[in-house]
């Protein structure tokens, strides 16, 4: 595929994300938690920057990545258990906890599902295969499992300092529920976005 200049849409996503990143850094609830929660954002940006010229993703996928990054940065700023909007929702509906963490784990399946789907369709013989769905969902669950292992290791090494990072809010089944929401997110993305994704992929596959 021929090289292209940076698209206006992509530049807008990058600039707005950098502005949100700066906001997230200003007086976060806890700097240690902020660092842990926001770390996937610069790591992901580095990967996207390194692959942008040779493996440019669809606008849909880049937009979903932007949304996921914003979710991470908001959670990093307030901690997942203290996001004000979800505290308000908790009070209004008399919920047992702040559910922003569940949104984050739903996105942890929803967004990587589209990334994995795009990579597999463009680099493997899986286009149109019945194995695409189970493999994409497996990738998302693997990511979720690795993240939970990182949380466990961080808690072991730093003790109570990682309590805000874990965000369990007293739920002993929090890890299992997090992975369940990741599964739901991945399935929802494949169910509702595959047709839209295919239309955007068509142009890329034609030019490849």
PDB file of C-alpha atoms in Angstrom:
ATOM      1  CA  UNK A   1       0.000   0.000   0.000  1.00  0.00           C
ATOM      2  CA  UNK A   2       1.366   3.397  -0.941  1.00  0.00           C
ATOM      3  CA  UNK A   3       2.492   5.739   1.797  1.00  0.00           C
ATOM      4  CA  UNK A   4       0.104   8.536   2.736  1.00  0.00           C
ATOM      5  CA  UNK A   5       0.347  11.715   4.711  1.00  0.00           C
ATOM      6  CA  UNK A   6      -1.121  11.890   8.181  1.00  0.00           C
ATOM      7  CA  UNK A   7      -4.886  12.160   7.780  1.00  0.00           C
ATOM      8  CA  UNK A   8      -6.741  15.138   9.256  1.00  0.00           C
ATOM      9  CA  UNK A   9      -8.981  12.790  11.246  1.00  0.00           C
ATOM     10  CA  UNK A  10      -5.982  10.968  12.698  1.00  0.00           C
ATOM     11  CA  UNK A  11      -4.228  14.238  13.545  1.00  0.00           C
ATOM     12  CA  UNK A  12      -7.358  15.477  15.322  1.00  0.00           C
ATOM     13  CA  UNK A  13      -7.547  12.262  17.352  1.00  0.00           C
ATOM     14  CA  UNK A  14      -3.881  12.575  18.315  1.00  0.00           C
ATOM     15  CA  UNK A  15      -4.046  16.253  19.325  1.00  0.00           C
ATOM     16  CA  UNK A  16      -7.202  15.843  21.414  1.00  0.00           C
ATOM     17  CA  UNK A  17      -5.767  12.762  23.079  1.00  0.00           C
ATOM     18  CA  UNK A  18      -2.581  14.630  24.011  1.00  0.00           C
ATOM     19  CA  UNK A  19      -4.671  17.425  25.525  1.00  0.00           C
ATOM     20  CA  UNK A  20      -6.647  14.904  27.581  1.00  0.00           C
ATOM     21  CA  UNK A  21      -3.363  13.268  28.604  1.00  0.00           C
ATOM     22  CA  UNK A  22      -2.089  16.607  29.951  1.00  0.00           C
ATOM     23  CA  UNK A  23      -5.361  17.155  31.833  1.00  0.00           C
ATOM     24  CA  UNK A  24      -5.119  13.662  33.296  1.00  0.00           C
ATOM     25  CA  UNK A  25      -1.622  14.414  34.621  1.00  0.00           C
ATOM     26  CA  UNK A  26      -2.678  17.606  36.448  1.00  0.00           C
ATOM     27  CA  UNK A  27      -3.339  16.852  40.116  1.00  0.00           C
ATOM     28  CA  UNK A  28      -4.468  13.225  39.797  1.00  0.00           C
ATOM     29  CA  UNK A  29      -6.012  11.447  42.771  1.00  0.00           C
ATOM     30  CA  UNK A  30      -2.806   9.449  43.265  1.00  0.00           C
ATOM     31  CA  UNK A  31       0.343   9.764  41.150  1.00  0.00           C
ATOM     32  CA  UNK A  32       1.359   6.107  41.514  1.00  0.00           C
ATOM     33  CA  UNK A  33      -2.077   4.939  40.403  1.00  0.00           C
ATOM     34  CA  UNK A  34      -2.070   7.489  37.582  1.00  0.00           C
ATOM     35  CA  UNK A  35       1.200   6.090  36.270  1.00  0.00           C
ATOM     36  CA  UNK A  36      -0.032   2.502  36.351  1.00  0.00           C
ATOM     37  CA  UNK A  37      -3.392   3.248  34.751  1.00  0.00           C
ATOM     38  CA  UNK A  38      -2.152   5.556  31.997  1.00  0.00           C
ATOM     39  CA  UNK A  39       0.903   3.464  30.997  1.00  0.00           C
ATOM     40  CA  UNK A  40      -0.909   1.536  28.217  1.00  0.00           C
ATOM     41  CA  UNK A  41      -1.659   4.842  26.465  1.00  0.00           C
ATOM     42  CA  UNK A  42       1.912   5.956  25.632  1.00  0.00           C
ATOM     43  CA  UNK A  43       2.900   2.353  24.929  1.00  0.00           C
ATOM     44  CA  UNK A  44       0.006   1.992  22.510  1.00  0.00           C
ATOM     45  CA  UNK A  45       0.775   5.346  20.869  1.00  0.00           C
ATOM     46  CA  UNK A  46       4.372   4.258  20.331  1.00  0.00           C
ATOM     47  CA  UNK A  47       3.221   1.092  18.565  1.00  0.00           C
ATOM     48  CA  UNK A  48       0.707   2.988  16.432  1.00  0.00           C
ATOM     49  CA  UNK A  49       3.296   5.608  15.483  1.00  0.00           C
ATOM     50  CA  UNK A  50       5.800   2.929  14.525  1.00  0.00           C
ATOM     51  CA  UNK A  51       3.323   1.105  12.290  1.00  0.00           C
ATOM     52  CA  UNK A  52       1.433   4.105  10.902  1.00  0.00           C
ATOM     53  CA  UNK A  53       3.165   4.351   7.533  1.00  0.00           C
ATOM     54  CA  UNK A  54       3.290   0.651   6.700  1.00  0.00           C
ATOM     55  CA  UNK A  55       0.185  -0.668   8.440  1.00  0.00           C
ATOM     56  CA  UNK A  56      -2.404   2.086   8.736  1.00  0.00           C
ATOM     57  CA  UNK A  57      -5.585   0.975  10.454  1.00  0.00           C
ATOM     58  CA  UNK A  58      -9.141   1.927   9.544  1.00  0.00           C
ATOM     59  CA  UNK A  59     -10.646   5.151  10.861  1.00  0.00           C
ATOM     60  CA  UNK A  60     -13.108   3.072  12.868  1.00  0.00           C
ATOM     61  CA  UNK A  61     -10.321   1.244  14.668  1.00  0.00           C
ATOM     62  CA  UNK A  62      -8.331   4.413  15.361  1.00  0.00           C
ATOM     63  CA  UNK A  63     -11.451   6.099  16.764  1.00  0.00           C
ATOM     64  CA  UNK A  64     -12.144   3.138  19.036  1.00  0.00           C
ATOM     65  CA  UNK A  65      -8.532   3.210  20.244  1.00  0.00           C
ATOM     66  CA  UNK A  66      -8.981   6.925  21.023  1.00  0.00           C
ATOM     67  CA  UNK A  67     -12.113   6.186  23.053  1.00  0.00           C
ATOM     68  CA  UNK A  68     -10.352   3.438  24.982  1.00  0.00           C
ATOM     69  CA  UNK A  69      -7.386   5.720  25.679  1.00  0.00           C
ATOM     70  CA  UNK A  70      -9.730   8.405  27.028  1.00  0.00           C
ATOM     71  CA  UNK A  71     -11.384   5.856  29.317  1.00  0.00           C
ATOM     72  CA  UNK A  72      -7.946   4.888  30.633  1.00  0.00           C
ATOM     73  CA  UNK A  73      -6.859   8.500  31.165  1.00  0.00           C
ATOM     74  CA  UNK A  74     -10.048   9.455  32.988  1.00  0.00           C
ATOM     75  CA  UNK A  75      -9.673   6.386  35.196  1.00  0.00           C
ATOM     76  CA  UNK A  76      -6.031   7.258  35.791  1.00  0.00           C
ATOM     77  CA  UNK A  77      -6.892  10.795  36.874  1.00  0.00           C
ATOM     78  CA  UNK A  78      -9.669   9.950  39.333  1.00  0.00           C
ATOM     79  CA  UNK A  79      -8.983   6.205  39.878  1.00  0.00           C
ATOM     80  CA  UNK A  80     -11.626   3.831  38.574  1.00  0.00           C
ATOM     81  CA  UNK A  81     -13.511   3.726  41.859  1.00  0.00           C
ATOM     82  CA  UNK A  82     -13.825   7.513  42.146  1.00  0.00           C
ATOM     83  CA  UNK A  83     -14.905   8.803  38.709  1.00  0.00           C
ATOM     84  CA  UNK A  84     -17.483  11.538  39.587  1.00  0.00           C
ATOM     85  CA  UNK A  85     -20.023  10.788  36.847  1.00  0.00           C
ATOM     86  CA  UNK A  86     -20.236   7.149  37.884  1.00  0.00           C
ATOM     87  CA  UNK A  87     -20.429   8.141  41.560  1.00  0.00           C
ATOM     88  CA  UNK A  88     -23.468  10.227  40.572  1.00  0.00           C
ATOM     89  CA  UNK A  89     -24.950   7.249  38.694  1.00  0.00           C
ATOM     90  CA  UNK A  90     -24.273   5.083  41.744  1.00  0.00           C
ATOM     91  CA  UNK A  91     -26.160   7.491  44.002  1.00  0.00           C
ATOM     92  CA  UNK A  92     -29.059   8.040  41.597  1.00  0.00           C
ATOM     93  CA  UNK A  93     -29.706   4.327  41.050  1.00  0.00           C
ATOM     94  CA  UNK A  94     -28.622   3.235  44.546  1.00  0.00           C
ATOM     95  CA  UNK A  95     -25.941   0.917  43.157  1.00  0.00           C
ATOM     96  CA  UNK A  96     -23.523  -1.031  45.316  1.00  0.00           C
ATOM     97  CA  UNK A  97     -20.378   0.401  43.689  1.00  0.00           C
ATOM     98  CA  UNK A  98     -18.922   2.812  41.167  1.00  0.00           C
ATOM     99  CA  UNK A  99     -19.126   0.882  37.890  1.00  0.00           C
ATOM    100  CA  UNK A 100     -16.569   2.846  35.853  1.00  0.00           C
ATOM    101  CA  UNK A 101     -14.227  -0.124  36.254  1.00  0.00           C
ATOM    102  CA  UNK A 102     -16.777  -2.330  34.488  1.00  0.00           C
ATOM    103  CA  UNK A 103     -16.903   0.139  31.599  1.00  0.00           C
ATOM    104  CA  UNK A 104     -13.116  -0.022  31.385  1.00  0.00           C
ATOM    105  CA  UNK A 105     -13.092  -3.800  31.184  1.00  0.00           C
ATOM    106  CA  UNK A 106     -15.936  -3.833  28.670  1.00  0.00           C
ATOM    107  CA  UNK A 107     -13.787  -1.525  26.519  1.00  0.00           C
ATOM    108  CA  UNK A 108     -10.839  -3.847  27.131  1.00  0.00           C
ATOM    109  CA  UNK A 109     -12.727  -6.420  25.081  1.00  0.00           C
ATOM    110  CA  UNK A 110     -14.641  -4.135  22.716  1.00  0.00           C
ATOM    111  CA  UNK A 111     -11.676  -2.196  21.305  1.00  0.00           C
ATOM    112  CA  UNK A 112      -9.009  -4.941  21.104  1.00  0.00           C
ATOM    113  CA  UNK A 113     -11.593  -7.094  19.309  1.00  0.00           C
ATOM    114  CA  UNK A 114     -11.592  -4.675  16.384  1.00  0.00           C
ATOM    115  CA  UNK A 115      -7.798  -4.368  16.430  1.00  0.00           C
ATOM    116  CA  UNK A 116      -7.343  -8.144  16.469  1.00  0.00           C
ATOM    117  CA  UNK A 117     -10.019  -8.590  13.796  1.00  0.00           C
ATOM    118  CA  UNK A 118      -8.324  -6.102  11.507  1.00  0.00           C
ATOM    119  CA  UNK A 119      -4.849  -7.556  11.962  1.00  0.00           C
ATOM    120  CA  UNK A 120      -6.065 -11.119  11.404  1.00  0.00           C
ATOM    121  CA  UNK A 121      -8.099 -10.223   8.315  1.00  0.00           C
ATOM    122  CA  UNK A 122      -5.232  -8.290   6.755  1.00  0.00           C
ATOM    123  CA  UNK A 123      -2.340 -10.627   7.606  1.00  0.00           C
ATOM    124  CA  UNK A 124      -3.798 -14.136   7.684  1.00  0.00           C
ATOM    125  CA  UNK A 125      -6.064 -16.437   5.636  1.00  0.00           C
ATOM    126  CA  UNK A 126      -8.880 -15.932   8.163  1.00  0.00           C
ATOM    127  CA  UNK A 127     -10.909 -13.483   6.079  1.00  0.00           C
ATOM    128  CA  UNK A 128     -14.413 -14.938   5.993  1.00  0.00           C
ATOM    129  CA  UNK A 129     -13.386 -17.911   8.139  1.00  0.00           C
ATOM    130  CA  UNK A 130     -15.638 -19.282  10.868  1.00  0.00           C
ATOM    131  CA  UNK A 131     -12.547 -19.292  13.104  1.00  0.00           C
ATOM    132  CA  UNK A 132     -12.242 -15.498  13.083  1.00  0.00           C
ATOM    133  CA  UNK A 133     -14.732 -14.873  15.889  1.00  0.00           C
ATOM    134  CA  UNK A 134     -13.368 -17.446  18.389  1.00  0.00           C
ATOM    135  CA  UNK A 135      -9.780 -16.394  17.710  1.00  0.00           C
ATOM    136  CA  UNK A 136     -10.552 -12.703  18.183  1.00  0.00           C
ATOM    137  CA  UNK A 137     -12.406 -13.401  21.427  1.00  0.00           C
ATOM    138  CA  UNK A 138      -9.513 -15.597  22.596  1.00  0.00           C
ATOM    139  CA  UNK A 139      -7.071 -12.745  21.964  1.00  0.00           C
ATOM    140  CA  UNK A 140      -9.226 -10.370  24.007  1.00  0.00           C
ATOM    141  CA  UNK A 141      -9.547 -12.811  26.898  1.00  0.00           C
ATOM    142  CA  UNK A 142      -5.783 -13.367  26.818  1.00  0.00           C
ATOM    143  CA  UNK A 143      -5.226  -9.605  27.080  1.00  0.00           C
ATOM    144  CA  UNK A 144      -7.660  -9.449  29.991  1.00  0.00           C
ATOM    145  CA  UNK A 145      -5.933 -12.345  31.761  1.00  0.00           C
ATOM    146  CA  UNK A 146      -2.508 -10.738  31.337  1.00  0.00           C
ATOM    147  CA  UNK A 147      -3.854  -7.457  32.724  1.00  0.00           C
ATOM    148  CA  UNK A 148      -5.281  -9.234  35.774  1.00  0.00           C
ATOM    149  CA  UNK A 149      -1.919 -10.943  36.309  1.00  0.00           C
ATOM    150  CA  UNK A 150      -0.199  -7.560  36.142  1.00  0.00           C
ATOM    151  CA  UNK A 151      -2.646  -6.228  38.756  1.00  0.00           C
ATOM    152  CA  UNK A 152      -1.909  -9.202  41.008  1.00  0.00           C
ATOM    153  CA  UNK A 153       1.869  -8.811  40.612  1.00  0.00           C
ATOM    154  CA  UNK A 154       1.677  -5.078  41.268  1.00  0.00           C
ATOM    155  CA  UNK A 155      -0.342  -5.685  44.420  1.00  0.00           C
ATOM    156  CA  UNK A 156       2.168  -8.278  45.609  1.00  0.00           C
ATOM    157  CA  UNK A 157       5.121  -5.941  45.049  1.00  0.00           C
ATOM    158  CA  UNK A 158       3.628  -2.685  46.306  1.00  0.00           C
ATOM    159  CA  UNK A 159       1.083  -3.857  48.898  1.00  0.00           C
ATOM    160  CA  UNK A 160      -1.571  -1.347  49.896  1.00  0.00           C
ATOM    161  CA  UNK A 161      -0.151   1.247  47.484  1.00  0.00           C
ATOM    162  CA  UNK A 162      -1.861  -0.638  44.635  1.00  0.00           C
ATOM    163  CA  UNK A 163      -5.325  -0.693  46.208  1.00  0.00           C
ATOM    164  CA  UNK A 164      -6.650   2.111  43.977  1.00  0.00           C
ATOM    165  CA  UNK A 165      -5.103   0.419  40.924  1.00  0.00           C
ATOM    166  CA  UNK A 166      -6.897  -2.849  41.689  1.00  0.00           C
ATOM    167  CA  UNK A 167     -10.246  -1.111  42.135  1.00  0.00           C
ATOM    168  CA  UNK A 168     -11.950  -4.212  43.566  1.00  0.00           C
ATOM    169  CA  UNK A 169     -14.166  -2.121  45.882  1.00  0.00           C
ATOM    170  CA  UNK A 170     -14.492  -5.078  48.229  1.00  0.00           C
ATOM    171  CA  UNK A 171     -15.766  -7.563  45.624  1.00  0.00           C
ATOM    172  CA  UNK A 172     -14.011 -10.923  45.961  1.00  0.00           C
ATOM    173  CA  UNK A 173     -15.173 -11.889  42.454  1.00  0.00           C
ATOM    174  CA  UNK A 174     -13.944  -8.667  40.852  1.00  0.00           C
ATOM    175  CA  UNK A 175     -11.312 -10.391  38.695  1.00  0.00           C
ATOM    176  CA  UNK A 176     -13.782 -12.877  37.256  1.00  0.00           C
ATOM    177  CA  UNK A 177     -16.360 -10.150  36.604  1.00  0.00           C
ATOM    178  CA  UNK A 178     -13.723  -8.011  34.885  1.00  0.00           C
ATOM    179  CA  UNK A 179     -12.927 -10.846  32.503  1.00  0.00           C
ATOM    180  CA  UNK A 180     -16.639 -11.488  31.921  1.00  0.00           C
ATOM    181  CA  UNK A 181     -17.156  -7.862  30.916  1.00  0.00           C
ATOM    182  CA  UNK A 182     -14.171  -8.129  28.575  1.00  0.00           C
ATOM    183  CA  UNK A 183     -15.834 -11.165  26.964  1.00  0.00           C
ATOM    184  CA  UNK A 184     -19.110  -9.269  26.608  1.00  0.00           C
ATOM    185  CA  UNK A 185     -17.301  -6.310  25.084  1.00  0.00           C
ATOM    186  CA  UNK A 186     -15.485  -8.439  22.515  1.00  0.00           C
ATOM    187  CA  UNK A 187     -18.687 -10.246  21.516  1.00  0.00           C
ATOM    188  CA  UNK A 188     -20.620  -6.962  21.263  1.00  0.00           C
ATOM    189  CA  UNK A 189     -17.971  -5.405  19.033  1.00  0.00           C
ATOM    190  CA  UNK A 190     -17.963  -8.367  16.667  1.00  0.00           C
ATOM    191  CA  UNK A 191     -21.754  -8.497  16.586  1.00  0.00           C
ATOM    192  CA  UNK A 192     -22.452  -4.805  16.015  1.00  0.00           C
ATOM    193  CA  UNK A 193     -19.372  -3.446  14.231  1.00  0.00           C
ATOM    194  CA  UNK A 194     -18.226  -6.223  11.872  1.00  0.00           C
ATOM    195  CA  UNK A 195     -20.287  -5.021   8.897  1.00  0.00           C
ATOM    196  CA  UNK A 196     -19.134  -1.411   9.332  1.00  0.00           C
ATOM    197  CA  UNK A 197     -15.567  -2.626   9.787  1.00  0.00           C
ATOM    198  CA  UNK A 198     -15.767  -4.701   6.603  1.00  0.00           C
ATOM    199  CA  UNK A 199     -16.821  -1.664   4.577  1.00  0.00           C
ATOM    200  CA  UNK A 200     -13.785   0.284   5.777  1.00  0.00           C
ATOM    201  CA  UNK A 201     -11.474  -2.685   5.263  1.00  0.00           C
ATOM    202  CA  UNK A 202     -12.652  -3.107   1.682  1.00  0.00           C
ATOM    203  CA  UNK A 203     -10.790  -0.026   0.497  1.00  0.00           C
ATOM    204  CA  UNK A 204      -7.592  -0.987   2.303  1.00  0.00           C
ATOM    205  CA  UNK A 205      -7.651  -4.565   1.008  1.00  0.00           C
ATOM    206  CA  UNK A 206      -8.284  -3.321  -2.535  1.00  0.00           C
ATOM    207  CA  UNK A 207      -5.257  -0.991  -2.398  1.00  0.00           C
ATOM    208  CA  UNK A 208      -2.967  -3.564  -0.749  1.00  0.00           C
TER     209      UNK A 208
END
